[in-house]
Amino acid sequence: MIMNNQHAGESLATSMSELCSRFSFREILVATVIARWKRRRMANSLGPFPSWLRRDLALSDEQV
């Protein structure tokens, strides 16, 4: 599905206003911080790399 910028902006604004009406600022902030932390941990994880690549990079062969 392709959205133009105006439709995407309206959709985002609608989603944000719904989110703000359902949750407090503190809850949104805490959830955002946790989500960013988890995403960063996933990006730094070696788990998705195949074992042959970890061996070639002289890393441990076990899953992290």
PDB file of N, CA, C and O in Angstrom:
ATOM      1  N   MET A   1       0.840  -1.176   0.000  1.00  0.00           N
ATOM      2  CA  MET A   1       0.000   0.000   0.000  1.00  0.00           C
ATOM      3  C   MET A   1       0.889   1.245   0.000  1.00  0.00           C
ATOM      4  O   MET A   1       1.784   1.391   0.813  1.00  0.00           O
ATOM      5  N   ILE A   2       0.634   2.140  -0.905  1.00  0.00           N
ATOM      6  CA  ILE A   2       1.425   3.363  -1.035  1.00  0.00           C
ATOM      7  C   ILE A   2       0.619   4.530  -0.469  1.00  0.00           C
ATOM      8  O   ILE A   2      -0.543   4.713  -0.806  1.00  0.00           O
ATOM      9  N   MET A   3       1.250   5.290   0.417  1.00  0.00           N
ATOM     10  CA  MET A   3       0.594   6.465   0.997  1.00  0.00           C
ATOM     11  C   MET A   3       1.325   7.711   0.531  1.00  0.00           C
ATOM     12  O   MET A   3       2.535   7.707   0.430  1.00  0.00           O
ATOM     13  N   ASN A   4       0.567   8.757   0.291  1.00  0.00           N
ATOM     14  CA  ASN A   4       1.242  10.012   0.030  1.00  0.00           C
ATOM     15  C   ASN A   4       1.578  10.660   1.373  1.00  0.00           C
ATOM     16  O   ASN A   4       1.120  10.238   2.417  1.00  0.00           O
ATOM     17  N   ASN A   5       2.419  11.673   1.349  1.00  0.00           N
ATOM     18  CA  ASN A   5       2.894  12.293   2.586  1.00  0.00           C
ATOM     19  C   ASN A   5       1.766  12.881   3.416  1.00  0.00           C
ATOM     20  O   ASN A   5       1.790  12.814   4.635  1.00  0.00           O
ATOM     21  N   GLN A   6       0.778  13.476   2.769  1.00  0.00           N
ATOM     22  CA  GLN A   6      -0.319  14.091   3.508  1.00  0.00           C
ATOM     23  C   GLN A   6      -1.122  13.030   4.237  1.00  0.00           C
ATOM     24  O   GLN A   6      -1.450  13.188   5.411  1.00  0.00           O
ATOM     25  N   HIS A   7      -1.430  11.927   3.552  1.00  0.00           N
ATOM     26  CA  HIS A   7      -2.206  10.856   4.178  1.00  0.00           C
ATOM     27  C   HIS A   7      -1.414  10.215   5.322  1.00  0.00           C
ATOM     28  O   HIS A   7      -1.977   9.929   6.375  1.00  0.00           O
ATOM     29  N   ALA A   8      -0.126  10.026   5.134  1.00  0.00           N
ATOM     30  CA  ALA A   8       0.709   9.451   6.183  1.00  0.00           C
ATOM     31  C   ALA A   8       0.768  10.376   7.391  1.00  0.00           C
ATOM     32  O   ALA A   8       0.700   9.919   8.538  1.00  0.00           O
ATOM     33  N   GLY A   9       0.865  11.677   7.155  1.00  0.00           N
ATOM     34  CA  GLY A   9       0.884  12.645   8.245  1.00  0.00           C
ATOM     35  C   GLY A   9      -0.423  12.660   9.015  1.00  0.00           C
ATOM     36  O   GLY A   9      -0.434  12.740  10.245  1.00  0.00           O
ATOM     37  N   GLU A  10      -1.541  12.586   8.306  1.00  0.00           N
ATOM     38  CA  GLU A  10      -2.848  12.548   8.964  1.00  0.00           C
ATOM     39  C   GLU A  10      -3.008  11.269   9.765  1.00  0.00           C
ATOM     40  O   GLU A  10      -3.524  11.288  10.882  1.00  0.00           O
ATOM     41  N   SER A  11      -2.563  10.159   9.206  1.00  0.00           N
ATOM     42  CA  SER A  11      -2.646   8.879   9.901  1.00  0.00           C
ATOM     43  C   SER A  11      -1.796   8.886  11.174  1.00  0.00           C
ATOM     44  O   SER A  11      -2.226   8.406  12.220  1.00  0.00           O
ATOM     45  N   LEU A  12      -0.601   9.446  11.086  1.00  0.00           N
ATOM     46  CA  LEU A  12       0.274   9.540  12.246  1.00  0.00           C
ATOM     47  C   LEU A  12      -0.335  10.445  13.313  1.00  0.00           C
ATOM     48  O   LEU A  12      -0.329  10.122  14.494  1.00  0.00           O
ATOM     49  N   ALA A  13      -0.885  11.567  12.888  1.00  0.00           N
ATOM     50  CA  ALA A  13      -1.514  12.496  13.834  1.00  0.00           C
ATOM     51  C   ALA A  13      -2.707  11.844  14.528  1.00  0.00           C
ATOM     52  O   ALA A  13      -2.890  11.995  15.741  1.00  0.00           O
ATOM     53  N   THR A  14      -3.491  11.097  13.787  1.00  0.00           N
ATOM     54  CA  THR A  14      -4.629  10.392  14.368  1.00  0.00           C
ATOM     55  C   THR A  14      -4.163   9.341  15.364  1.00  0.00           C
ATOM     56  O   THR A  14      -4.704   9.228  16.468  1.00  0.00           O
ATOM     57  N   SER A  15      -3.145   8.589  14.987  1.00  0.00           N
ATOM     58  CA  SER A  15      -2.610   7.559  15.880  1.00  0.00           C
ATOM     59  C   SER A  15      -2.040   8.168  17.151  1.00  0.00           C
ATOM     60  O   SER A  15      -2.246   7.650  18.254  1.00  0.00           O
ATOM     61  N   MET A  16      -1.324   9.268  17.017  1.00  0.00           N
ATOM     62  CA  MET A  16      -0.736   9.925  18.179  1.00  0.00           C
ATOM     63  C   MET A  16      -1.806  10.490  19.108  1.00  0.00           C
ATOM     64  O   MET A  16      -1.699  10.389  20.323  1.00  0.00           O
ATOM     65  N   SER A  17      -2.842  11.097  18.554  1.00  0.00           N
ATOM     66  CA  SER A  17      -3.899  11.652  19.408  1.00  0.00           C
ATOM     67  C   SER A  17      -4.645  10.537  20.130  1.00  0.00           C
ATOM     68  O   SER A  17      -5.002  10.683  21.300  1.00  0.00           O
ATOM     69  N   GLU A  18      -4.861   9.411  19.455  1.00  0.00           N
ATOM     70  CA  GLU A  18      -5.502   8.262  20.110  1.00  0.00           C
ATOM     71  C   GLU A  18      -4.607   7.717  21.222  1.00  0.00           C
ATOM     72  O   GLU A  18      -5.081   7.405  22.314  1.00  0.00           O
ATOM     73  N   LEU A  19      -3.332   7.612  20.947  1.00  0.00           N
ATOM     74  CA  LEU A  19      -2.376   7.120  21.941  1.00  0.00           C
ATOM     75  C   LEU A  19      -2.354   8.029  23.168  1.00  0.00           C
ATOM     76  O   LEU A  19      -2.400   7.555  24.307  1.00  0.00           O
ATOM     77  N   CYS A  20      -2.315   9.330  22.941  1.00  0.00           N
ATOM     78  CA  CYS A  20      -2.276  10.295  24.047  1.00  0.00           C
ATOM     79  C   CYS A  20      -3.571  10.305  24.844  1.00  0.00           C
ATOM     80  O   CYS A  20      -3.560  10.582  26.045  1.00  0.00           O
ATOM     81  N   SER A  21      -4.689  10.021  24.200  1.00  0.00           N
ATOM     82  CA  SER A  21      -5.954   9.998  24.928  1.00  0.00           C
ATOM     83  C   SER A  21      -6.096   8.735  25.778  1.00  0.00           C
ATOM     84  O   SER A  21      -6.780   8.745  26.791  1.00  0.00           O
ATOM     85  N   ARG A  22      -5.428   7.648  25.382  1.00  0.00           N
ATOM     86  CA  ARG A  22      -5.548   6.389  26.119  1.00  0.00           C
ATOM     87  C   ARG A  22      -4.509   6.228  27.218  1.00  0.00           C
ATOM     88  O   ARG A  22      -4.764   5.549  28.210  1.00  0.00           O
ATOM     89  N   PHE A  23      -3.327   6.824  27.059  1.00  0.00           N
ATOM     90  CA  PHE A  23      -2.237   6.627  28.007  1.00  0.00           C
ATOM     91  C   PHE A  23      -1.671   7.965  28.459  1.00  0.00           C
ATOM     92  O   PHE A  23      -1.738   8.944  27.739  1.00  0.00           O
ATOM     93  N   SER A  24      -1.065   7.953  29.639  1.00  0.00           N
ATOM     94  CA  SER A  24      -0.439   9.178  30.148  1.00  0.00           C
ATOM     95  C   SER A  24       0.906   9.393  29.455  1.00  0.00           C
ATOM     96  O   SER A  24       1.473   8.473  28.865  1.00  0.00           O
ATOM     97  N   PHE A  25       1.409  10.610  29.577  1.00  0.00           N
ATOM     98  CA  PHE A  25       2.706  10.935  28.989  1.00  0.00           C
ATOM     99  C   PHE A  25       3.794  10.027  29.569  1.00  0.00           C
ATOM    100  O   PHE A  25       4.668   9.558  28.845  1.00  0.00           O
ATOM    101  N   ARG A  26       3.742   9.788  30.860  1.00  0.00           N
ATOM    102  CA  ARG A  26       4.752   8.946  31.527  1.00  0.00           C
ATOM    103  C   ARG A  26       4.742   7.518  30.961  1.00  0.00           C
ATOM    104  O   ARG A  26       5.790   6.934  30.707  1.00  0.00           O
ATOM    105  N   GLU A  27       3.561   6.955  30.777  1.00  0.00           N
ATOM    106  CA  GLU A  27       3.461   5.594  30.233  1.00  0.00           C
ATOM    107  C   GLU A  27       4.023   5.521  28.810  1.00  0.00           C
ATOM    108  O   GLU A  27       4.724   4.566  28.462  1.00  0.00           O
ATOM    109  N   ILE A  28       3.730   6.524  28.008  1.00  0.00           N
ATOM    110  CA  ILE A  28       4.240   6.558  26.631  1.00  0.00           C
ATOM    111  C   ILE A  28       5.756   6.695  26.637  1.00  0.00           C
ATOM    112  O   ILE A  28       6.457   6.009  25.884  1.00  0.00           O
ATOM    113  N   LEU A  29       6.275   7.554  27.501  1.00  0.00           N
ATOM    114  CA  LEU A  29       7.716   7.758  27.588  1.00  0.00           C
ATOM    115  C   LEU A  29       8.432   6.486  28.030  1.00  0.00           C
ATOM    116  O   LEU A  29       9.433   6.082  27.417  1.00  0.00           O
ATOM    117  N   VAL A  30       7.929   5.829  29.053  1.00  0.00           N
ATOM    118  CA  VAL A  30       8.561   4.591  29.543  1.00  0.00           C
ATOM    119  C   VAL A  30       8.521   3.507  28.465  1.00  0.00           C
ATOM    120  O   VAL A  30       9.513   2.823  28.218  1.00  0.00           O
ATOM    121  N   ALA A  31       7.380   3.355  27.793  1.00  0.00           N
ATOM    122  CA  ALA A  31       7.269   2.351  26.736  1.00  0.00           C
ATOM    123  C   ALA A  31       8.225   2.643  25.582  1.00  0.00           C
ATOM    124  O   ALA A  31       8.831   1.724  25.015  1.00  0.00           O
ATOM    125  N   THR A  32       8.394   3.917  25.248  1.00  0.00           N
ATOM    126  CA  THR A  32       9.305   4.297  24.177  1.00  0.00           C
ATOM    127  C   THR A  32      10.748   3.999  24.546  1.00  0.00           C
ATOM    128  O   THR A  32      11.510   3.459  23.729  1.00  0.00           O
ATOM    129  N   VAL A  33      11.133   4.327  25.766  1.00  0.00           N
ATOM    130  CA  VAL A  33      12.503   4.061  26.218  1.00  0.00           C
ATOM    131  C   VAL A  33      12.778   2.559  26.213  1.00  0.00           C
ATOM    132  O   VAL A  33      13.829   2.106  25.736  1.00  0.00           O
ATOM    133  N   ILE A  34      11.851   1.771  26.708  1.00  0.00           N
ATOM    134  CA  ILE A  34      12.034   0.308  26.734  1.00  0.00           C
ATOM    135  C   ILE A  34      12.128  -0.249  25.319  1.00  0.00           C
ATOM    136  O   ILE A  34      12.980  -1.094  25.025  1.00  0.00           O
ATOM    137  N   ALA A  35      11.278   0.228  24.418  1.00  0.00           N
ATOM    138  CA  ALA A  35      11.308  -0.249  23.035  1.00  0.00           C
ATOM    139  C   ALA A  35      12.627   0.097  22.357  1.00  0.00           C
ATOM    140  O   ALA A  35      13.206  -0.737  21.642  1.00  0.00           O
ATOM    141  N   ARG A  36      13.127   1.308  22.578  1.00  0.00           N
ATOM    142  CA  ARG A  36      14.418   1.703  21.991  1.00  0.00           C
ATOM    143  C   ARG A  36      15.549   0.857  22.555  1.00  0.00           C
ATOM    144  O   ARG A  36      16.464   0.462  21.837  1.00  0.00           O
ATOM    145  N   TRP A  37      15.502   0.590  23.850  1.00  0.00           N
ATOM    146  CA  TRP A  37      16.538  -0.226  24.497  1.00  0.00           C
ATOM    147  C   TRP A  37      16.532  -1.645  23.932  1.00  0.00           C
ATOM    148  O   TRP A  37      17.577  -2.192  23.606  1.00  0.00           O
ATOM    149  N   LYS A  38      15.342  -2.228  23.785  1.00  0.00           N
ATOM    150  CA  LYS A  38      15.241  -3.578  23.229  1.00  0.00           C
ATOM    151  C   LYS A  38      15.714  -3.617  21.779  1.00  0.00           C
ATOM    152  O   LYS A  38      16.397  -4.542  21.363  1.00  0.00           O
ATOM    153  N   ARG A  39      15.349  -2.610  21.013  1.00  0.00           N
ATOM    154  CA  ARG A  39      15.773  -2.574  19.602  1.00  0.00           C
ATOM    155  C   ARG A  39      17.287  -2.444  19.501  1.00  0.00           C
ATOM    156  O   ARG A  39      17.914  -3.073  18.655  1.00  0.00           O
ATOM    157  N   ARG A  40      17.869  -1.633  20.375  1.00  0.00           N
ATOM    158  CA  ARG A  40      19.323  -1.480  20.356  1.00  0.00           C
ATOM    159  C   ARG A  40      20.013  -2.779  20.735  1.00  0.00           C
ATOM    160  O   ARG A  40      21.011  -3.158  20.141  1.00  0.00           O
ATOM    161  N   ARG A  41      19.469  -3.493  21.712  1.00  0.00           N
ATOM    162  CA  ARG A  41      20.038  -4.777  22.104  1.00  0.00           C
ATOM    163  C   ARG A  41      19.933  -5.785  20.972  1.00  0.00           C
ATOM    164  O   ARG A  41      20.834  -6.579  20.747  1.00  0.00           O
ATOM    165  N   MET A  42      18.819  -5.745  20.225  1.00  0.00           N
ATOM    166  CA  MET A  42      18.663  -6.657  19.087  1.00  0.00           C
ATOM    167  C   MET A  42      19.688  -6.332  18.008  1.00  0.00           C
ATOM    168  O   MET A  42      20.257  -7.228  17.401  1.00  0.00           O
ATOM    169  N   ALA A  43      19.924  -5.059  17.782  1.00  0.00           N
ATOM    170  CA  ALA A  43      20.864  -4.651  16.734  1.00  0.00           C
ATOM    171  C   ALA A  43      22.292  -5.032  17.103  1.00  0.00           C
ATOM    172  O   ALA A  43      23.108  -5.324  16.225  1.00  0.00           O
ATOM    173  N   ASN A  44      22.611  -5.042  18.390  1.00  0.00           N
ATOM    174  CA  ASN A  44      23.957  -5.377  18.832  1.00  0.00           C
ATOM    175  C   ASN A  44      24.149  -6.869  19.088  1.00  0.00           C
ATOM    176  O   ASN A  44      25.240  -7.301  19.417  1.00  0.00           O
ATOM    177  N   SER A  45      23.108  -7.643  18.958  1.00  0.00           N
ATOM    178  CA  SER A  45      23.172  -9.068  19.222  1.00  0.00           C
ATOM    179  C   SER A  45      23.824  -9.811  18.050  1.00  0.00           C
ATOM    180  O   SER A  45      23.684  -9.443  16.893  1.00  0.00           O
ATOM    181  N   LEU A  46      24.540 -10.875  18.369  1.00  0.00           N
ATOM    182  CA  LEU A  46      25.170 -11.695  17.332  1.00  0.00           C
ATOM    183  C   LEU A  46      24.311 -12.890  16.948  1.00  0.00           C
ATOM    184  O   LEU A  46      24.685 -13.665  16.079  1.00  0.00           O
ATOM    185  N   GLY A  47      23.179 -13.052  17.604  1.00  0.00           N
ATOM    186  CA  GLY A  47      22.301 -14.188  17.372  1.00  0.00           C
ATOM    187  C   GLY A  47      21.885 -14.397  15.923  1.00  0.00           C
ATOM    188  O   GLY A  47      21.867 -15.522  15.440  1.00  0.00           O
ATOM    189  N   PRO A  48      21.532 -13.345  15.195  1.00  0.00           N
ATOM    190  CA  PRO A  48      21.056 -13.552  13.829  1.00  0.00           C
ATOM    191  C   PRO A  48      22.138 -14.010  12.853  1.00  0.00           C
ATOM    192  O   PRO A  48      21.829 -14.518  11.789  1.00  0.00           O
ATOM    193  N   PHE A  49      23.418 -13.833  13.207  1.00  0.00           N
ATOM    194  CA  PHE A  49      24.482 -14.223  12.289  1.00  0.00           C
ATOM    195  C   PHE A  49      24.659 -15.737  12.285  1.00  0.00           C
ATOM    196  O   PHE A  49      24.649 -16.376  13.324  1.00  0.00           O
ATOM    197  N   PRO A  50      24.874 -16.321  11.125  1.00  0.00           N
ATOM    198  CA  PRO A  50      25.112 -17.766  11.065  1.00  0.00           C
ATOM    199  C   PRO A  50      26.450 -18.124  11.722  1.00  0.00           C
ATOM    200  O   PRO A  50      27.354 -17.286  11.842  1.00  0.00           O
ATOM    201  N   SER A  51      26.577 -19.369  12.156  1.00  0.00           N
ATOM    202  CA  SER A  51      27.768 -19.801  12.890  1.00  0.00           C
ATOM    203  C   SER A  51      29.036 -19.657  12.045  1.00  0.00           C
ATOM    204  O   SER A  51      30.091 -19.297  12.568  1.00  0.00           O
ATOM    205  N   TRP A  52      28.950 -19.881  10.733  1.00  0.00           N
ATOM    206  CA  TRP A  52      30.161 -19.759   9.899  1.00  0.00           C
ATOM    207  C   TRP A  52      30.673 -18.334   9.875  1.00  0.00           C
ATOM    208  O   TRP A  52      31.878 -18.099   9.859  1.00  0.00           O
ATOM    209  N   LEU A  53      29.760 -17.354   9.906  1.00  0.00           N
ATOM    210  CA  LEU A  53      30.180 -15.962   9.907  1.00  0.00           C
ATOM    211  C   LEU A  53      30.803 -15.585  11.254  1.00  0.00           C
ATOM    212  O   LEU A  53      31.816 -14.893  11.304  1.00  0.00           O
ATOM    213  N   ARG A  54      30.217 -16.067  12.347  1.00  0.00           N
ATOM    214  CA  ARG A  54      30.806 -15.802  13.661  1.00  0.00           C
ATOM    215  C   ARG A  54      32.200 -16.413  13.759  1.00  0.00           C
ATOM    216  O   ARG A  54      33.110 -15.791  14.316  1.00  0.00           O
ATOM    217  N   ARG A  55      32.402 -17.603  13.201  1.00  0.00           N
ATOM    218  CA  ARG A  55      33.741 -18.225  13.205  1.00  0.00           C
ATOM    219  C   ARG A  55      34.720 -17.412  12.375  1.00  0.00           C
ATOM    220  O   ARG A  55      35.860 -17.199  12.768  1.00  0.00           O
ATOM    221  N   ASP A  56      34.266 -16.928  11.209  1.00  0.00           N
ATOM    222  CA  ASP A  56      35.148 -16.122  10.347  1.00  0.00           C
ATOM    223  C   ASP A  56      35.559 -14.811  11.009  1.00  0.00           C
ATOM    224  O   ASP A  56      36.636 -14.300  10.750  1.00  0.00           O
ATOM    225  N   LEU A  57      34.701 -14.294  11.872  1.00  0.00           N
ATOM    226  CA  LEU A  57      34.996 -13.049  12.574  1.00  0.00           C
ATOM    227  C   LEU A  57      35.713 -13.299  13.898  1.00  0.00           C
ATOM    228  O   LEU A  57      35.913 -12.383  14.685  1.00  0.00           O
ATOM    229  N   ALA A  58      36.088 -14.548  14.152  1.00  0.00           N
ATOM    230  CA  ALA A  58      36.793 -14.959  15.372  1.00  0.00           C
ATOM    231  C   ALA A  58      35.953 -14.692  16.615  1.00  0.00           C
ATOM    232  O   ALA A  58      36.452 -14.307  17.664  1.00  0.00           O
ATOM    233  N   LEU A  59      34.638 -14.897  16.494  1.00  0.00           N
ATOM    234  CA  LEU A  59      33.741 -14.776  17.620  1.00  0.00           C
ATOM    235  C   LEU A  59      33.366 -16.165  18.091  1.00  0.00           C
ATOM    236  O   LEU A  59      33.594 -17.152  17.394  1.00  0.00           O
ATOM    237  N   SER A  60      32.774 -16.265  19.265  1.00  0.00           N
ATOM    238  CA  SER A  60      32.376 -17.580  19.749  1.00  0.00           C
ATOM    239  C   SER A  60      31.303 -18.173  18.827  1.00  0.00           C
ATOM    240  O   SER A  60      30.511 -17.456  18.234  1.00  0.00           O
ATOM    241  N   ASP A  61      31.292 -19.476  18.722  1.00  0.00           N
ATOM    242  CA  ASP A  61      30.374 -20.163  17.825  1.00  0.00           C
ATOM    243  C   ASP A  61      29.008 -20.378  18.470  1.00  0.00           C
ATOM    244  O   ASP A  61      28.065 -20.752  17.807  1.00  0.00           O
ATOM    245  N   GLU A  62      28.893 -20.116  19.766  1.00  0.00           N
ATOM    246  CA  GLU A  62      27.628 -20.366  20.456  1.00  0.00           C
ATOM    247  C   GLU A  62      26.673 -19.201  20.272  1.00  0.00           C
ATOM    248  O   GLU A  62      27.076 -18.067  20.084  1.00  0.00           O
ATOM    249  N   GLN A  63      25.380 -19.495  20.332  1.00  0.00           N
ATOM    250  CA  GLN A  63      24.350 -18.463  20.202  1.00  0.00           C
ATOM    251  C   GLN A  63      24.361 -17.580  21.441  1.00  0.00           C
ATOM    252  O   GLN A  63      24.507 -18.050  22.543  1.00  0.00           O
ATOM    253  N   VAL A  64      24.192 -16.279  21.236  1.00  0.00           N
ATOM    254  CA  VAL A  64      24.164 -15.324  22.350  1.00  0.00           C
ATOM    255  C   VAL A  64      22.743 -14.965  22.662  1.00  0.00           C
ATOM    256  O   VAL A  64      21.926 -14.807  21.868  1.00  0.00           O
TER     257      VAL A  64
END
